[in-house]
């Protein structure tokens, strides 16, 4: 049960001389400020981007292998079954801009069918991208490749090195679900502006299904998703010099049908106090930190969202259970 009461908050000046030695904070001033604001909010929350330090990224890879986590394998089955159809919808010779490309494997599997003229993988970790792209370039020498290391989630503009004709954004994995619907429209409008009049979008979207299936996908029997969520506390300890004790917190995840989203929280197992560089907060037993949302759509609700962002859906492919959809849309 979520305890809803005014939090006991003490804001401590970062420069104040405390008797207890402060743990070092490794985040920038802006990061410390962002996290502090979330932790001191009445309903404490943190951005899901803090789930992904190097261990968090490995735990997410492990999640994708779990029997309960259907999105990865379901989307892969749709690409495998309908890749040729998708290539026909997209058309060859496009500039394929892969958002959150990681190891570039999803896009690379489609290259023989999509035959892009240019491949532009975008990821926050440029060093990781460069290694993956060097290998890909050897396998596909005919495709021009330009890696971009940037955080695309908060708006971006493509550099001139990206061809201006036939820009097609590739956004698989249902990461669009980690934005609220309003944020998603804003984000997609940004893609529409960058795509230009002849551009498009190939996107993976997770669909509403049996709630038990959804709950299990975010609260697996092995506890990998729990470790992924709890690992955020280790990451926060590093970033803001906090003293979160992992043992005092538990992973909570459930589908909220009213908002059509999975919610992930970390719940205090006992009354406790957390201190960090510049702040301190008491948490009651049962009080939570909201760490992530993962919105689920109906096919129609996502088409409507795309329309609000200036895209017209041309094709949609799903698995036989209609658990997941891949959509091609063009600028309208
Ligand atoms: C990255 N994103 C699409 C995942 C999701 O399903 O929302 C993140 C995740 N969180 C817990 N499990 C997976």
XYZ file of C-alpha atoms and ligand atoms in Angstrom:
345
model
C 0.000 0.000 0.000
C 1.332 3.420 -0.916
C 1.546 5.733 2.107
C 0.416 9.164 1.107
C 1.485 11.797 3.565
C 3.787 14.763 3.616
C 7.333 13.454 3.444
C 9.731 14.396 6.168
C 12.224 16.292 4.072
C 15.326 18.082 5.101
C 17.250 19.882 2.403
C 20.884 20.090 3.354
C 23.134 22.611 1.692
C 25.802 20.803 -0.325
C 28.312 23.098 1.314
C 27.101 22.575 4.876
C 29.679 20.997 7.131
C 28.199 17.742 8.397
C 29.673 15.756 11.194
C 29.371 12.517 9.214
C 31.789 12.285 6.266
C 29.960 12.720 2.929
C 30.174 10.027 0.306
C 31.553 11.314 -2.977
C 28.998 12.220 -5.669
C 30.010 11.340 -9.212
C 27.089 12.923 -11.073
C 27.183 16.427 -12.538
C 25.509 19.285 -10.638
C 22.543 19.050 -13.046
C 22.157 15.308 -12.407
C 22.347 15.781 -8.629
C 19.746 18.537 -8.875
C 17.412 16.427 -11.036
C 17.601 13.398 -8.741
C 17.258 15.542 -5.609
C 14.082 17.176 -6.947
C 12.553 13.750 -7.641
C 13.504 12.283 -4.264
C 12.156 15.297 -2.401
C 8.844 15.388 -4.289
C 5.776 14.431 -2.266
C 5.498 11.224 -4.296
C 9.175 10.396 -4.706
C 10.230 9.483 -8.238
C 13.326 9.075 -10.378
C 13.849 9.043 -14.136
C 14.061 5.532 -15.657
C 17.289 6.590 -17.388
C 19.034 6.010 -14.032
C 18.234 2.291 -14.331
C 21.000 2.034 -16.914
C 24.494 2.083 -15.494
C 26.773 -0.647 -16.864
C 25.302 -3.345 -14.561
C 21.776 -2.067 -15.277
C 22.347 -2.436 -19.032
C 23.541 -6.012 -18.507
C 20.528 -6.771 -16.311
C 18.236 -5.381 -19.016
C 19.911 -7.708 -21.544
C 19.186 -10.582 -19.138
C 15.542 -9.448 -18.843
C 15.227 -9.763 -22.624
C 16.111 -13.485 -22.282
C 13.518 -14.222 -19.586
C 10.593 -16.485 -20.480
C 8.191 -13.958 -18.885
C 9.531 -10.962 -20.834
C 7.697 -11.538 -24.123
C 8.326 -8.170 -25.931
C 11.841 -8.925 -27.256
C 11.125 -12.346 -28.716
C 7.658 -11.385 -29.926
C 8.992 -8.370 -31.810
C 11.834 -10.516 -33.229
C 9.269 -13.021 -34.521
C 7.379 -10.194 -36.265
C 10.563 -8.904 -37.940
C 11.433 -12.454 -38.996
C 7.985 -13.109 -40.475
C 7.366 -9.752 -42.158
C 10.796 -8.259 -42.893
C 10.217 -8.379 -46.651
C 6.848 -6.642 -46.276
C 8.434 -3.977 -44.110
C 11.147 -3.418 -46.703
C 8.465 -2.905 -49.315
C 6.687 -0.334 -47.125
C 9.910 1.534 -46.298
C 11.443 1.309 -49.796
C 15.167 0.878 -50.432
C 17.754 3.659 -50.445
C 16.515 5.255 -47.205
C 18.628 6.877 -44.536
C 17.860 4.569 -41.605
C 18.209 6.335 -38.234
C 18.322 3.751 -35.472
C 17.318 5.227 -32.090
C 18.940 3.492 -29.113
C 20.889 1.273 -31.502
C 23.054 -0.486 -28.860
C 24.848 -3.308 -30.677
C 22.933 -2.473 -33.914
C 21.819 -6.113 -34.238
C 18.086 -5.459 -34.851
C 18.699 -3.070 -37.749
C 21.548 -5.149 -39.193
C 19.255 -8.185 -39.451
C 17.016 -6.090 -41.732
C 19.777 -4.607 -43.955
C 19.626 -7.331 -46.637
C 15.897 -6.579 -47.060
C 15.742 -2.834 -46.354
C 18.875 -1.990 -48.377
C 19.363 1.450 -46.806
C 21.704 3.937 -48.507
C 22.825 5.240 -45.130
C 22.710 3.823 -41.604
C 22.769 6.248 -38.660
C 22.860 4.441 -35.289
C 22.151 6.786 -32.374
C 22.957 5.877 -28.785
C 23.992 7.631 -25.605
C 27.141 5.484 -25.489
C 29.154 6.546 -28.561
C 32.197 4.381 -27.726
C 30.082 1.239 -27.648
C 28.448 2.259 -30.950
C 31.738 2.880 -32.710
C 32.915 -0.678 -32.026
C 29.652 -2.157 -33.330
C 29.622 0.072 -36.420
C 33.240 -0.746 -37.360
C 32.297 -4.438 -37.547
C 29.050 -3.764 -39.417
C 30.788 -1.583 -41.992
C 32.957 -4.555 -42.959
C 29.898 -6.742 -43.478
C 27.986 -4.061 -45.403
C 30.584 -1.886 -47.193
C 27.973 -0.484 -49.602
C 26.021 1.249 -46.758
C 27.328 4.628 -45.608
C 27.466 4.589 -41.783
C 27.486 7.570 -39.411
C 27.345 6.873 -35.666
C 25.866 9.556 -33.392
C 26.502 9.554 -29.627
C 23.656 11.564 -28.128
C 20.759 11.406 -25.703
C 17.867 11.617 -28.165
C 15.148 11.318 -25.503
C 15.068 15.030 -24.750
C 14.951 16.365 -28.312
C 17.715 16.584 -30.895
C 18.635 17.860 -34.305
C 20.407 15.702 -36.834
C 23.767 16.962 -38.131
C 24.363 17.661 -41.848
C 26.212 14.340 -42.168
C 22.782 12.673 -42.132
C 21.259 12.748 -45.612
C 18.215 14.965 -45.753
C 16.215 12.768 -48.172
C 14.197 9.738 -47.158
C 14.973 9.744 -43.464
C 13.348 6.754 -41.789
C 13.503 6.485 -37.995
C 13.824 2.955 -36.616
C 12.622 2.728 -33.013
C 12.098 -0.916 -32.025
C 11.796 -2.513 -28.574
C 8.678 -0.622 -27.406
C 10.867 2.005 -25.722
C 8.215 4.539 -26.753
C 6.206 3.027 -23.851
C 8.657 4.498 -21.346
C 7.365 7.981 -22.245
C 3.937 9.115 -21.041
C 1.491 9.454 -23.987
C 1.927 13.271 -23.915
C 5.710 12.962 -23.846
C 5.476 10.372 -26.634
C 3.538 12.802 -28.863
C 6.148 15.514 -28.233
C 8.957 13.058 -28.966
C 7.286 11.778 -32.141
C 6.650 15.363 -33.301
C 10.400 15.902 -32.969
C 11.000 12.855 -35.184
C 8.447 14.152 -37.666
C 10.255 17.527 -37.808
C 13.611 15.787 -38.354
C 12.188 13.334 -40.887
C 10.993 15.942 -43.380
C 8.129 15.556 -45.818
C 9.410 12.324 -47.433
C 10.427 10.670 -44.145
C 8.973 7.830 -42.116
C 9.067 5.723 -38.990
C 9.308 1.998 -38.257
C 8.384 1.496 -34.611
C 7.729 -1.353 -32.154
C 4.804 -0.975 -29.740
C 3.718 -3.194 -26.858
C -0.025 -3.896 -26.772
C -2.478 -4.316 -23.880
C -3.012 -7.954 -22.990
C -3.975 -10.258 -20.130
C -2.914 -8.414 -16.963
C -1.301 -11.526 -15.480
C 1.003 -11.754 -18.524
C 1.931 -8.081 -18.115
C 2.523 -8.389 -14.369
C 4.772 -11.434 -14.783
C 6.842 -9.736 -17.506
C 7.837 -7.043 -14.985
C 8.046 -9.248 -11.884
C 9.721 -12.446 -13.055
C 10.233 -15.568 -10.968
C 14.034 -15.321 -11.026
C 13.965 -11.777 -9.708
C 16.016 -10.304 -12.567
C 13.647 -7.354 -13.025
C 13.760 -6.811 -9.260
C 17.568 -6.693 -9.409
C 17.349 -4.285 -12.369
C 15.068 -1.971 -10.386
C 17.026 -2.220 -7.101
C 20.283 -1.610 -8.953
C 19.063 1.943 -9.508
C 19.733 2.542 -5.802
C 23.384 1.498 -6.237
C 23.576 3.833 -9.205
C 22.065 6.698 -7.162
C 24.546 6.026 -4.349
C 27.297 6.532 -6.919
C 25.754 9.540 -8.678
C 24.625 11.624 -5.700
C 26.677 10.125 -2.861
C 23.527 8.626 -1.291
C 23.441 5.916 1.380
C 20.564 3.752 0.113
C 20.742 0.311 1.732
C 19.457 -2.142 -0.922
C 18.266 -4.611 1.744
C 15.780 -2.043 3.037
C 13.920 -1.822 -0.298
C 11.800 -4.133 -2.386
C 10.805 -4.234 -6.055
C 7.111 -3.631 -6.805
C 5.681 -3.806 -10.343
C 2.085 -4.057 -11.526
C -0.204 -3.146 -14.395
C -2.316 -0.062 -13.683
C -5.359 -0.521 -15.977
C -6.717 2.998 -15.395
C -3.537 4.484 -16.879
C -2.732 1.545 -19.170
C 0.787 1.227 -17.863
C 3.103 -0.998 -15.941
C 4.436 0.880 -12.957
C 7.712 0.014 -11.286
C 8.404 1.237 -7.768
C 10.896 0.656 -4.980
C 9.155 0.255 -1.618
C 10.695 0.867 1.810
C 10.581 -2.345 3.892
C 10.899 -0.389 7.163
C 10.978 3.237 8.326
C 14.300 4.632 7.158
C 16.268 7.766 6.365
C 18.287 8.325 3.194
C 20.903 11.038 3.005
C 22.837 12.251 0.019
C 24.939 15.172 -1.106
C 22.528 18.058 -0.637
C 19.482 16.294 0.785
C 17.921 13.914 3.244
C 14.520 12.231 3.433
C 12.670 9.952 5.796
C 10.601 7.179 4.221
C 7.802 5.451 6.106
C 7.430 1.671 5.849
C 5.561 1.012 2.569
C 6.422 4.373 1.041
C 7.599 4.150 -2.538
C 9.902 5.690 -5.115
C 8.310 5.512 -8.575
C 11.105 4.451 -10.953
C 9.534 3.600 -14.333
C 6.342 3.450 -16.378
C 5.862 1.252 -19.402
C 2.709 2.263 -21.289
C 0.744 -0.326 -23.239
C -1.472 0.644 -26.176
C -4.270 -0.737 -28.279
C -3.526 -0.715 -32.003
C -6.011 2.105 -32.487
C -4.783 4.221 -29.586
C -1.249 4.130 -30.961
C -2.390 5.014 -34.492
C -4.190 8.024 -32.977
C -1.029 9.010 -31.096
C 0.941 8.866 -34.358
C -1.664 11.023 -36.076
C -1.389 13.648 -33.343
C 2.360 13.724 -34.029
C 1.956 14.233 -37.791
C 2.409 10.641 -38.981
C -0.010 8.509 -41.014
C 0.137 4.744 -40.476
C 0.692 2.810 -43.708
C 1.111 -0.749 -42.396
C 0.935 -2.645 -39.123
C 2.233 -6.129 -38.391
C 1.466 -8.167 -35.254
C 2.133 -11.646 -33.873
C -0.725 -14.164 -33.860
C -1.658 -13.337 -30.229
C -1.598 -9.563 -31.010
C 0.739 -8.989 -28.068
C 3.041 -6.627 -29.967
C 2.882 -4.465 -33.097
C 5.438 -3.103 -35.551
C 4.117 -0.070 -37.399
C 5.309 1.768 -40.480
C 4.143 5.376 -40.675
C 4.996 8.161 -43.070
C 4.968 11.903 -42.569
C 1.436 13.144 -43.169
C 13.359 -0.483 -22.361
N 11.927 -0.717 -22.103
C 11.198 -0.862 -23.347
C 11.650 -1.784 -21.130
C 10.124 -1.922 -20.910
O 9.618 -3.018 -21.109
O 9.473 -0.923 -20.610
C 12.332 -1.537 -19.800
C 12.024 -2.567 -18.763
N 11.724 -2.316 -17.524
C 11.524 -3.457 -16.866
N 11.668 -4.444 -17.726
C 11.982 -3.916 -18.906
